[in-house]
Amino acid sequence: MVDNPARRPIVGCYRPPRRMISLRFFCTVVCLSWALALTTSTAQASSLEAAPEPDQPTRIWLVTVGPSDHIYTRGGHATLMVEWVEAGTYKELVYDFGEADWESSTLAWDFLMGQLTFRLEAPGDLLTVANNYGVRQNRDVFKQALALSHSQAESVRASLAKLDTDESRHYPHDYVHAICTTKARDVIDEALGGVIHKQLSPQNDEMTIREHQRRAFYGKPFAGLGADLLLGAENDLPLNRYDALFVPWRMRMYLQEVMVESPSGLVPLAGPPIPVAGRLGVKPGEGSTRGSWYFAVLLIGWLLWSAARLRARFTLDRLGTFGLWPSLLFALVGCVLWGLHLLTQETGFQNNPLALAFVPLDLVLAFACTRFKRGERSWLRRARGYSVVRGLMAAAVLAMNVSADGATPIALPILALTFFGLFALLARNPEPSPAD
C-alpha cells in the first residue's frame, strides 16, 4: 500500500468533520449579512437626520467667525447660510458680504477716503467656509439656527439670491453701518418686519465704537495709535445694541435676546452657538489696546528729560533743537487729520477733536526754531505767544475728552499740552546763545 501524505493524521490538531465546517460557514454568512444590513440602515437614518426632509421648510443659519492674528481679521466676520430641499435633494449655500479686493495697493487709501467697496459672494457650503476660515486662517467658527418661519426664511433666501447678482452684489463700505455683519442683519430684519431694530435700538451697548476698535486691536499698539488719532467724535457717542451688531461677537450674543413669534410662543431669534471649527494654539488676547498711551508716555518722558537738560544749560540754539522735531511731528499729524477731515467721505473720520491739538500751523513754530538755531532772537516772543495759544487749545481738547463718555483719547492732548507748556516756559528770558 502506497503511503499518501495527504491522508496522514495531523498530530496535535483537531480537524472537524466536513459537515460541521459547512454549518459554521453558513451561520457566519448569515450573521455578517444581518450586521451589514443593520449598519447600512443606521447610516441612512443618520444621514437623513443631518439634512432636512423633503417637506421640511427652508432654514437660515447665522455663521460667525472669530478673530485671528492678521490685522484684517481682528474684527471677526459673519455670514448667512441657507438650507433647503429642492427636488428631493438637500442643498446649502453660504452668502458672504465681506469680500473685497484685499490685494489692492489702494485698499488702505480707499478705506480712509470712504471709497472702499465690498461685495457679496456665495463661496459654497458650510464645509467650504469652515475650511477657508477655520482651517486656513485658524479661526473659531460658530453657527446658530435662526427661528424664522418658512415664509420669512424664503424671504431671506429670495433677498440673498437677488443681491447675488453682478448688478447688486457691490456696496459702499462703512466700517460700522455697512459691513458683513450689518448687511446680514439688514436682510434678516427686513424679513422680520423690523423686529430686531425695534427691540435692540432702545437699549444701549456697554461700549462705544472706539472701545470696540481698541478691543479688536488688542496687542497691536500701532493700530491702536492709528485708531486713537484718526477716529472722530462720532466714535465716542453712546452706541445702541442694534448698531453694535456690527461686531460679530455682539451679533452672536444679542440676537439670542431678540424674541420672535413661533407656533409655541415667543422664542429667541438665534439659538445657542454650535462650534463648527476651532482655533488651534493660543487664542488672540482679550483686552483693550493702549497704543496711544505707550507712545505718549515715551515722548513725554523724552520731553521732560530734554527740558531738564535745557534748563540746566540754556542757550537759544538748544531751545531751537528742543522745539524743532516735536513741532514738525505735530504739524505732520495735523496735516493728516485736517486733510482727512476735508477729503474723506467716511463720517467716522470727520469732526475729530484732535485736529485742534495737532494743526498744520505748527510748521510756524518749527520755522521759528530753525531761526533760533541760527542765533536769531526776533522770533522768540512770537514763538512763545504761539506756544501759549497752542497749549490752551490742547487743554481745551483734553477738557472735552475728559468730560465725554467713553474711552476718548486723552493721552495725545496731554502730550501736546506738555510740549507747548514746556516750550512756553523755557522760552522766557533765555540767555544769549554762543552765536549771538
PDB file of N, CA, C and O in Angstrom, residues 86-156:
ATOM      1  N   GLU A  86     -34.559  70.779  -2.629  1.00  0.00           N
ATOM      2  CA  GLU A  86     -35.064  71.037  -3.974  1.00  0.00           C
ATOM      3  C   GLU A  86     -35.087  69.734  -4.762  1.00  0.00           C
ATOM      4  O   GLU A  86     -34.058  69.080  -4.920  1.00  0.00           O
ATOM      5  N   ALA A  87     -36.286  69.357  -5.210  1.00  0.00           N
ATOM      6  CA  ALA A  87     -36.463  68.107  -5.960  1.00  0.00           C
ATOM      7  C   ALA A  87     -35.936  66.909  -5.173  1.00  0.00           C
ATOM      8  O   ALA A  87     -35.304  66.010  -5.718  1.00  0.00           O
ATOM      9  N   GLY A  88     -36.189  66.929  -3.844  1.00  0.00           N
ATOM     10  CA  GLY A  88     -35.759  65.833  -3.002  1.00  0.00           C
ATOM     11  C   GLY A  88     -34.288  65.830  -2.649  1.00  0.00           C
ATOM     12  O   GLY A  88     -33.813  64.888  -2.008  1.00  0.00           O
ATOM     13  N   THR A  89     -33.554  66.865  -3.046  1.00  0.00           N
ATOM     14  CA  THR A  89     -32.117  66.934  -2.791  1.00  0.00           C
ATOM     15  C   THR A  89     -31.815  68.043  -1.793  1.00  0.00           C
ATOM     16  O   THR A  89     -32.261  69.181  -1.955  1.00  0.00           O
ATOM     17  N   TYR A  90     -31.041  67.696  -0.773  1.00  0.00           N
ATOM     18  CA  TYR A  90     -30.648  68.680   0.227  1.00  0.00           C
ATOM     19  C   TYR A  90     -29.575  69.602  -0.340  1.00  0.00           C
ATOM     20  O   TYR A  90     -28.606  69.157  -0.971  1.00  0.00           O
ATOM     21  N   LYS A  91     -29.748  70.912  -0.093  1.00  0.00           N
ATOM     22  CA  LYS A  91     -28.786  71.888  -0.575  1.00  0.00           C
ATOM     23  C   LYS A  91     -28.512  72.909   0.526  1.00  0.00           C
ATOM     24  O   LYS A  91     -29.375  73.193   1.365  1.00  0.00           O
ATOM     25  N   GLU A  92     -27.303  73.476   0.503  1.00  0.00           N
ATOM     26  CA  GLU A  92     -26.951  74.565   1.406  1.00  0.00           C
ATOM     27  C   GLU A  92     -25.983  75.504   0.702  1.00  0.00           C
ATOM     28  O   GLU A  92     -25.172  75.068  -0.124  1.00  0.00           O
ATOM     29  N   LEU A  93     -26.107  76.787   1.037  1.00  0.00           N
ATOM     30  CA  LEU A  93     -25.266  77.791   0.396  1.00  0.00           C
ATOM     31  C   LEU A  93     -25.015  78.915   1.388  1.00  0.00           C
ATOM     32  O   LEU A  93     -25.935  79.385   2.058  1.00  0.00           O
ATOM     33  N   VAL A  94     -23.761  79.333   1.484  1.00  0.00           N
ATOM     34  CA  VAL A  94     -23.372  80.407   2.382  1.00  0.00           C
ATOM     35  C   VAL A  94     -23.217  81.694   1.578  1.00  0.00           C
ATOM     36  O   VAL A  94     -22.593  81.693   0.512  1.00  0.00           O
ATOM     37  N   TYR A  95     -23.781  82.788   2.108  1.00  0.00           N
ATOM     38  CA  TYR A  95     -23.678  84.107   1.479  1.00  0.00           C
ATOM     39  C   TYR A  95     -22.785  84.977   2.353  1.00  0.00           C
ATOM     40  O   TYR A  95     -23.041  85.154   3.548  1.00  0.00           O
ATOM     41  N   ASP A  96     -21.758  85.545   1.733  1.00  0.00           N
ATOM     42  CA  ASP A  96     -20.719  86.295   2.453  1.00  0.00           C
ATOM     43  C   ASP A  96     -20.678  87.722   1.927  1.00  0.00           C
ATOM     44  O   ASP A  96     -20.337  87.964   0.762  1.00  0.00           O
ATOM     45  N   PHE A  97     -21.020  88.698   2.792  1.00  0.00           N
ATOM     46  CA  PHE A  97     -21.000  90.115   2.415  1.00  0.00           C
ATOM     47  C   PHE A  97     -19.636  90.760   2.644  1.00  0.00           C
ATOM     48  O   PHE A  97     -19.507  91.966   2.453  1.00  0.00           O
ATOM     49  N   GLY A  98     -18.641  90.003   3.035  1.00  0.00           N
ATOM     50  CA  GLY A  98     -17.380  90.595   3.453  1.00  0.00           C
ATOM     51  C   GLY A  98     -16.227  90.446   2.491  1.00  0.00           C
ATOM     52  O   GLY A  98     -15.067  90.463   2.916  1.00  0.00           O
ATOM     53  N   GLU A  99     -16.495  90.329   1.218  1.00  0.00           N
ATOM     54  CA  GLU A  99     -15.419  90.176   0.242  1.00  0.00           C
ATOM     55  C   GLU A  99     -15.007  91.527  -0.324  1.00  0.00           C
ATOM     56  O   GLU A  99     -15.830  92.418  -0.522  1.00  0.00           O
ATOM     57  N   ALA A 100     -13.707  91.670  -0.571  1.00  0.00           N
ATOM     58  CA  ALA A 100     -13.146  92.895  -1.152  1.00  0.00           C
ATOM     59  C   ALA A 100     -11.873  92.525  -1.894  1.00  0.00           C
ATOM     60  O   ALA A 100     -11.426  91.375  -1.859  1.00  0.00           O
ATOM     61  N   ASP A 101     -11.300  93.487  -2.581  1.00  0.00           N
ATOM     62  CA  ASP A 101     -10.025  93.261  -3.279  1.00  0.00           C
ATOM     63  C   ASP A 101      -8.896  93.461  -2.271  1.00  0.00           C
ATOM     64  O   ASP A 101      -8.273  94.522  -2.206  1.00  0.00           O
ATOM     65  N   TRP A 102      -8.640  92.419  -1.470  1.00  0.00           N
ATOM     66  CA  TRP A 102      -7.707  92.537  -0.357  1.00  0.00           C
ATOM     67  C   TRP A 102      -6.276  92.775  -0.816  1.00  0.00           C
ATOM     68  O   TRP A 102      -5.468  93.305  -0.047  1.00  0.00           O
ATOM     69  N   GLU A 103      -5.942  92.404  -2.026  1.00  0.00           N
ATOM     70  CA  GLU A 103      -4.572  92.587  -2.516  1.00  0.00           C
ATOM     71  C   GLU A 103      -4.371  93.917  -3.227  1.00  0.00           C
ATOM     72  O   GLU A 103      -3.282  94.193  -3.729  1.00  0.00           O
ATOM     73  N   SER A 104      -5.393  94.745  -3.257  1.00  0.00           N
ATOM     74  CA  SER A 104      -5.290  96.031  -3.954  1.00  0.00           C
ATOM     75  C   SER A 104      -4.287  96.941  -3.250  1.00  0.00           C
ATOM     76  O   SER A 104      -4.261  97.043  -2.009  1.00  0.00           O
ATOM     77  N   SER A 105      -3.473  97.631  -4.046  1.00  0.00           N
ATOM     78  CA  SER A 105      -2.478  98.549  -3.478  1.00  0.00           C
ATOM     79  C   SER A 105      -3.118  99.813  -2.914  1.00  0.00           C
ATOM     80  O   SER A 105      -2.486 100.528  -2.133  1.00  0.00           O
ATOM     81  N   THR A 106      -4.357 100.096  -3.284  1.00  0.00           N
ATOM     82  CA  THR A 106      -5.047 101.299  -2.811  1.00  0.00           C
ATOM     83  C   THR A 106      -6.078 100.983  -1.730  1.00  0.00           C
ATOM     84  O   THR A 106      -6.928 101.824  -1.438  1.00  0.00           O
ATOM     85  N   LEU A 107      -6.021  99.787  -1.159  1.00  0.00           N
ATOM     86  CA  LEU A 107      -7.036  99.376  -0.184  1.00  0.00           C
ATOM     87  C   LEU A 107      -7.076 100.324   1.006  1.00  0.00           C
ATOM     88  O   LEU A 107      -8.147 100.814   1.389  1.00  0.00           O
ATOM     89  N   ALA A 108      -5.922 100.607   1.607  1.00  0.00           N
ATOM     90  CA  ALA A 108      -5.891 101.479   2.787  1.00  0.00           C
ATOM     91  C   ALA A 108      -6.336 102.899   2.443  1.00  0.00           C
ATOM     92  O   ALA A 108      -7.076 103.526   3.210  1.00  0.00           O
ATOM     93  N   TRP A 109      -5.892 103.416   1.292  1.00  0.00           N
ATOM     94  CA  TRP A 109      -6.286 104.759   0.883  1.00  0.00           C
ATOM     95  C   TRP A 109      -7.789 104.845   0.633  1.00  0.00           C
ATOM     96  O   TRP A 109      -8.453 105.800   1.062  1.00  0.00           O
ATOM     97  N   ASP A 110      -8.339 103.847  -0.046  1.00  0.00           N
ATOM     98  CA  ASP A 110      -9.783 103.832  -0.305  1.00  0.00           C
ATOM     99  C   ASP A 110     -10.567 103.771   1.005  1.00  0.00           C
ATOM    100  O   ASP A 110     -11.630 104.397   1.137  1.00  0.00           O
ATOM    101  N   PHE A 111     -10.042 103.019   1.974  1.00  0.00           N
ATOM    102  CA  PHE A 111     -10.709 102.937   3.276  1.00  0.00           C
ATOM    103  C   PHE A 111     -10.716 104.304   3.961  1.00  0.00           C
ATOM    104  O   PHE A 111     -11.752 104.748   4.484  1.00  0.00           O
ATOM    105  N   LEU A 112      -9.579 104.994   3.978  1.00  0.00           N
ATOM    106  CA  LEU A 112      -9.504 106.292   4.640  1.00  0.00           C
ATOM    107  C   LEU A 112     -10.366 107.337   3.949  1.00  0.00           C
ATOM    108  O   LEU A 112     -10.940 108.215   4.596  1.00  0.00           O
ATOM    109  N   MET A 113     -10.454 107.251   2.638  1.00  0.00           N
ATOM    110  CA  MET A 113     -11.237 108.226   1.890  1.00  0.00           C
ATOM    111  C   MET A 113     -12.725 107.887   1.846  1.00  0.00           C
ATOM    112  O   MET A 113     -13.530 108.652   1.304  1.00  0.00           O
ATOM    113  N   GLY A 114     -13.111 106.749   2.416  1.00  0.00           N
ATOM    114  CA  GLY A 114     -14.515 106.346   2.376  1.00  0.00           C
ATOM    115  C   GLY A 114     -14.962 105.886   1.005  1.00  0.00           C
ATOM    116  O   GLY A 114     -16.159 105.969   0.689  1.00  0.00           O
ATOM    117  N   GLN A 115     -14.023 105.372   0.206  1.00  0.00           N
ATOM    118  CA  GLN A 115     -14.346 104.931  -1.158  1.00  0.00           C
ATOM    119  C   GLN A 115     -14.153 103.428  -1.344  1.00  0.00           C
ATOM    120  O   GLN A 115     -14.142 102.940  -2.466  1.00  0.00           O
ATOM    121  N   LEU A 116     -14.025 102.714  -0.254  1.00  0.00           N
ATOM    122  CA  LEU A 116     -13.826 101.266  -0.323  1.00  0.00           C
ATOM    123  C   LEU A 116     -15.139 100.574  -0.681  1.00  0.00           C
ATOM    124  O   LEU A 116     -16.202 100.944  -0.172  1.00  0.00           O
ATOM    125  N   THR A 117     -15.050  99.586  -1.548  1.00  0.00           N
ATOM    126  CA  THR A 117     -16.217  98.841  -1.998  1.00  0.00           C
ATOM    127  C   THR A 117     -16.107  97.386  -1.559  1.00  0.00           C
ATOM    128  O   THR A 117     -15.086  96.741  -1.781  1.00  0.00           O
ATOM    129  N   PHE A 118     -17.163  96.890  -0.931  1.00  0.00           N
ATOM    130  CA  PHE A 118     -17.272  95.483  -0.573  1.00  0.00           C
ATOM    131  C   PHE A 118     -18.293  94.823  -1.504  1.00  0.00           C
ATOM    132  O   PHE A 118     -19.027  95.502  -2.219  1.00  0.00           O
ATOM    133  N   ARG A 119     -18.339  93.507  -1.462  1.00  0.00           N
ATOM    134  CA  ARG A 119     -19.270  92.790  -2.325  1.00  0.00           C
ATOM    135  C   ARG A 119     -19.765  91.516  -1.648  1.00  0.00           C
ATOM    136  O   ARG A 119     -19.155  91.000  -0.725  1.00  0.00           O
ATOM    137  N   LEU A 120     -20.896  91.035  -2.162  1.00  0.00           N
ATOM    138  CA  LEU A 120     -21.492  89.778  -1.724  1.00  0.00           C
ATOM    139  C   LEU A 120     -21.027  88.654  -2.631  1.00  0.00           C
ATOM    140  O   LEU A 120     -21.040  88.796  -3.854  1.00  0.00           O
ATOM    141  N   GLU A 121     -20.621  87.542  -2.014  1.00  0.00           N
ATOM    142  CA  GLU A 121     -20.265  86.349  -2.771  1.00  0.00           C
ATOM    143  C   GLU A 121     -20.850  85.136  -2.081  1.00  0.00           C
ATOM    144  O   GLU A 121     -21.140  85.161  -0.880  1.00  0.00           O
ATOM    145  N   ALA A 122     -21.022  84.056  -2.847  1.00  0.00           N
ATOM    146  CA  ALA A 122     -21.501  82.784  -2.320  1.00  0.00           C
ATOM    147  C   ALA A 122     -20.392  81.756  -2.496  1.00  0.00           C
ATOM    148  O   ALA A 122     -20.294  81.105  -3.552  1.00  0.00           O
ATOM    149  N   PRO A 123     -19.504  81.612  -1.488  1.00  0.00           N
ATOM    150  CA  PRO A 123     -18.320  80.767  -1.664  1.00  0.00           C
ATOM    151  C   PRO A 123     -18.602  79.282  -1.702  1.00  0.00           C
ATOM    152  O   PRO A 123     -17.753  78.498  -2.121  1.00  0.00           O
ATOM    153  N   GLY A 124     -19.800  78.832  -1.263  1.00  0.00           N
ATOM    154  CA  GLY A 124     -20.104  77.407  -1.268  1.00  0.00           C
ATOM    155  C   GLY A 124     -20.864  77.003  -0.028  1.00  0.00           C
ATOM    156  O   GLY A 124     -21.599  77.800   0.569  1.00  0.00           O
ATOM    157  N   ASP A 125     -20.668  75.751   0.400  1.00  0.00           N
ATOM    158  CA  ASP A 125     -21.384  75.249   1.561  1.00  0.00           C
ATOM    159  C   ASP A 125     -20.615  75.555   2.842  1.00  0.00           C
ATOM    160  O   ASP A 125     -19.561  76.187   2.836  1.00  0.00           O
ATOM    161  N   LEU A 126     -21.174  75.081   3.957  1.00  0.00           N
ATOM    162  CA  LEU A 126     -20.562  75.366   5.259  1.00  0.00           C
ATOM    163  C   LEU A 126     -19.192  74.721   5.383  1.00  0.00           C
ATOM    164  O   LEU A 126     -18.297  75.283   6.034  1.00  0.00           O
ATOM    165  N   LEU A 127     -19.010  73.563   4.785  1.00  0.00           N
ATOM    166  CA  LEU A 127     -17.705  72.905   4.853  1.00  0.00           C
ATOM    167  C   LEU A 127     -16.631  73.763   4.196  1.00  0.00           C
ATOM    168  O   LEU A 127     -15.506  73.868   4.695  1.00  0.00           O
ATOM    169  N   THR A 128     -16.971  74.402   3.083  1.00  0.00           N
ATOM    170  CA  THR A 128     -16.021  75.287   2.408  1.00  0.00           C
ATOM    171  C   THR A 128     -15.660  76.479   3.287  1.00  0.00           C
ATOM    172  O   THR A 128     -14.492  76.861   3.401  1.00  0.00           O
ATOM    173  N   VAL A 129     -16.663  77.067   3.918  1.00  0.00           N
ATOM    174  CA  VAL A 129     -16.422  78.215   4.797  1.00  0.00           C
ATOM    175  C   VAL A 129     -15.581  77.807   6.003  1.00  0.00           C
ATOM    176  O   VAL A 129     -14.646  78.513   6.400  1.00  0.00           O
ATOM    177  N   ALA A 130     -15.903  76.652   6.600  1.00  0.00           N
ATOM    178  CA  ALA A 130     -15.126  76.177   7.748  1.00  0.00           C
ATOM    179  C   ALA A 130     -13.679  75.906   7.357  1.00  0.00           C
ATOM    180  O   ALA A 130     -12.760  76.147   8.143  1.00  0.00           O
ATOM    181  N   ASN A 131     -13.469  75.426   6.142  1.00  0.00           N
ATOM    182  CA  ASN A 131     -12.103  75.175   5.683  1.00  0.00           C
ATOM    183  C   ASN A 131     -11.356  76.485   5.426  1.00  0.00           C
ATOM    184  O   ASN A 131     -10.188  76.627   5.809  1.00  0.00           O
ATOM    185  N   ASN A 132     -12.046  77.468   4.801  1.00  0.00           N
ATOM    186  CA  ASN A 132     -11.392  78.733   4.472  1.00  0.00           C
ATOM    187  C   ASN A 132     -11.026  79.530   5.732  1.00  0.00           C
ATOM    188  O   ASN A 132      -9.912  80.047   5.863  1.00  0.00           O
ATOM    189  N   TYR A 133     -11.987  79.646   6.652  1.00  0.00           N
ATOM    190  CA  TYR A 133     -11.770  80.474   7.835  1.00  0.00           C
ATOM    191  C   TYR A 133     -11.225  79.675   9.013  1.00  0.00           C
ATOM    192  O   TYR A 133     -10.348  80.144   9.738  1.00  0.00           O
ATOM    193  N   GLY A 134     -11.763  78.489   9.236  1.00  0.00           N
ATOM    194  CA  GLY A 134     -11.354  77.721  10.396  1.00  0.00           C
ATOM    195  C   GLY A 134     -10.001  77.067  10.251  1.00  0.00           C
ATOM    196  O   GLY A 134      -9.165  77.132  11.155  1.00  0.00           O
ATOM    197  N   VAL A 135      -9.744  76.437   9.083  1.00  0.00           N
ATOM    198  CA  VAL A 135      -8.511  75.682   8.885  1.00  0.00           C
ATOM    199  C   VAL A 135      -7.401  76.581   8.351  1.00  0.00           C
ATOM    200  O   VAL A 135      -6.322  76.687   8.944  1.00  0.00           O
ATOM    201  N   ARG A 136      -7.655  77.256   7.242  1.00  0.00           N
ATOM    202  CA  ARG A 136      -6.603  78.053   6.612  1.00  0.00           C
ATOM    203  C   ARG A 136      -6.234  79.282   7.421  1.00  0.00           C
ATOM    204  O   ARG A 136      -5.067  79.654   7.494  1.00  0.00           O
ATOM    205  N   GLN A 137      -7.216  79.938   8.027  1.00  0.00           N
ATOM    206  CA  GLN A 137      -6.931  81.148   8.807  1.00  0.00           C
ATOM    207  C   GLN A 137      -6.887  80.882  10.311  1.00  0.00           C
ATOM    208  O   GLN A 137      -6.655  81.808  11.082  1.00  0.00           O
ATOM    209  N   ASN A 138      -7.128  79.642  10.721  1.00  0.00           N
ATOM    210  CA  ASN A 138      -7.042  79.246  12.126  1.00  0.00           C
ATOM    211  C   ASN A 138      -7.938  80.124  13.001  1.00  0.00           C
ATOM    212  O   ASN A 138      -7.471  80.800  13.931  1.00  0.00           O
ATOM    213  N   ARG A 139      -9.252  80.080  12.733  1.00  0.00           N
ATOM    214  CA  ARG A 139     -10.210  80.911  13.457  1.00  0.00           C
ATOM    215  C   ARG A 139     -11.369  80.056  13.959  1.00  0.00           C
ATOM    216  O   ARG A 139     -11.687  79.014  13.381  1.00  0.00           O
ATOM    217  N   ASP A 140     -11.998  80.510  15.028  1.00  0.00           N
ATOM    218  CA  ASP A 140     -13.205  79.852  15.534  1.00  0.00           C
ATOM    219  C   ASP A 140     -14.377  80.153  14.605  1.00  0.00           C
ATOM    220  O   ASP A 140     -14.552  81.296  14.154  1.00  0.00           O
ATOM    221  N   VAL A 141     -15.197  79.136  14.343  1.00  0.00           N
ATOM    222  CA  VAL A 141     -16.386  79.289  13.505  1.00  0.00           C
ATOM    223  C   VAL A 141     -17.576  78.701  14.258  1.00  0.00           C
ATOM    224  O   VAL A 141     -17.504  77.575  14.770  1.00  0.00           O
ATOM    225  N   PHE A 142     -18.665  79.471  14.348  1.00  0.00           N
ATOM    226  CA  PHE A 142     -19.881  79.031  15.021  1.00  0.00           C
ATOM    227  C   PHE A 142     -21.068  79.193  14.076  1.00  0.00           C
ATOM    228  O   PHE A 142     -21.064  80.079  13.204  1.00  0.00           O
ATOM    229  N   LYS A 143     -22.086  78.358  14.286  1.00  0.00           N
ATOM    230  CA  LYS A 143     -23.333  78.536  13.558  1.00  0.00           C
ATOM    231  C   LYS A 143     -24.486  78.566  14.563  1.00  0.00           C
ATOM    232  O   LYS A 143     -24.433  77.919  15.622  1.00  0.00           O
ATOM    233  N   GLN A 144     -25.504  79.360  14.236  1.00  0.00           N
ATOM    234  CA  GLN A 144     -26.682  79.494  15.079  1.00  0.00           C
ATOM    235  C   GLN A 144     -27.922  79.428  14.205  1.00  0.00           C
ATOM    236  O   GLN A 144     -28.039  80.166  13.211  1.00  0.00           O
ATOM    237  N   ALA A 145     -28.858  78.558  14.569  1.00  0.00           N
ATOM    238  CA  ALA A 145     -30.118  78.457  13.836  1.00  0.00           C
ATOM    239  C   ALA A 145     -30.986  79.668  14.157  1.00  0.00           C
ATOM    240  O   ALA A 145     -31.086  80.094  15.311  1.00  0.00           O
ATOM    241  N   LEU A 146     -31.606  80.239  13.132  1.00  0.00           N
ATOM    242  CA  LEU A 146     -32.495  81.383  13.304  1.00  0.00           C
ATOM    243  C   LEU A 146     -33.945  80.900  13.277  1.00  0.00           C
ATOM    244  O   LEU A 146     -34.342  80.158  12.359  1.00  0.00           O
ATOM    245  N   ALA A 147     -34.714  81.325  14.272  1.00  0.00           N
ATOM    246  CA  ALA A 147     -36.100  80.871  14.416  1.00  0.00           C
ATOM    247  C   ALA A 147     -37.010  81.683  13.496  1.00  0.00           C
ATOM    248  O   ALA A 147     -37.796  82.529  13.947  1.00  0.00           O
ATOM    249  N   LEU A 148     -36.895  81.423  12.216  1.00  0.00           N
ATOM    250  CA  LEU A 148     -37.718  82.094  11.208  1.00  0.00           C
ATOM    251  C   LEU A 148     -38.792  81.137  10.705  1.00  0.00           C
ATOM    252  O   LEU A 148     -38.558  79.926  10.589  1.00  0.00           O
ATOM    253  N   SER A 149     -39.956  81.683  10.398  1.00  0.00           N
ATOM    254  CA  SER A 149     -40.992  80.871   9.776  1.00  0.00           C
ATOM    255  C   SER A 149     -40.586  80.524   8.350  1.00  0.00           C
ATOM    256  O   SER A 149     -39.611  81.065   7.815  1.00  0.00           O
ATOM    257  N   HIS A 150     -41.336  79.622   7.739  1.00  0.00           N
ATOM    258  CA  HIS A 150     -40.990  79.219   6.373  1.00  0.00           C
ATOM    259  C   HIS A 150     -41.048  80.408   5.418  1.00  0.00           C
ATOM    260  O   HIS A 150     -40.156  80.594   4.585  1.00  0.00           O
ATOM    261  N   SER A 151     -42.082  81.247   5.568  1.00  0.00           N
ATOM    262  CA  SER A 151     -42.198  82.413   4.668  1.00  0.00           C
ATOM    263  C   SER A 151     -41.074  83.408   4.917  1.00  0.00           C
ATOM    264  O   SER A 151     -40.544  84.006   3.975  1.00  0.00           O
ATOM    265  N   GLN A 152     -40.696  83.603   6.179  1.00  0.00           N
ATOM    266  CA  GLN A 152     -39.594  84.521   6.484  1.00  0.00           C
ATOM    267  C   GLN A 152     -38.272  83.986   5.953  1.00  0.00           C
ATOM    268  O   GLN A 152     -37.455  84.740   5.394  1.00  0.00           O
ATOM    269  N   ALA A 153     -38.033  82.691   6.119  1.00  0.00           N
ATOM    270  CA  ALA A 153     -36.802  82.097   5.601  1.00  0.00           C
ATOM    271  C   ALA A 153     -36.752  82.184   4.085  1.00  0.00           C
ATOM    272  O   ALA A 153     -35.699  82.453   3.498  1.00  0.00           O
ATOM    273  N   GLU A 154     -37.872  81.965   3.439  1.00  0.00           N
ATOM    274  CA  GLU A 154     -37.915  82.081   1.977  1.00  0.00           C
ATOM    275  C   GLU A 154     -37.693  83.523   1.544  1.00  0.00           C
ATOM    276  O   GLU A 154     -37.090  83.786   0.496  1.00  0.00           O
ATOM    277  N   SER A 155     -38.163  84.482   2.350  1.00  0.00           N
ATOM    278  CA  SER A 155     -37.919  85.891   2.041  1.00  0.00           C
ATOM    279  C   SER A 155     -36.427  86.207   2.123  1.00  0.00           C
ATOM    280  O   SER A 155     -35.888  86.919   1.264  1.00  0.00           O
ATOM    281  N   VAL A 156     -35.753  85.676   3.166  1.00  0.00           N
ATOM    282  CA  VAL A 156     -34.309  85.868   3.282  1.00  0.00           C
ATOM    283  C   VAL A 156     -33.594  85.221   2.105  1.00  0.00           C
ATOM    284  O   VAL A 156     -32.680  85.820   1.506  1.00  0.00           O
TER     285      VAL A 156
END
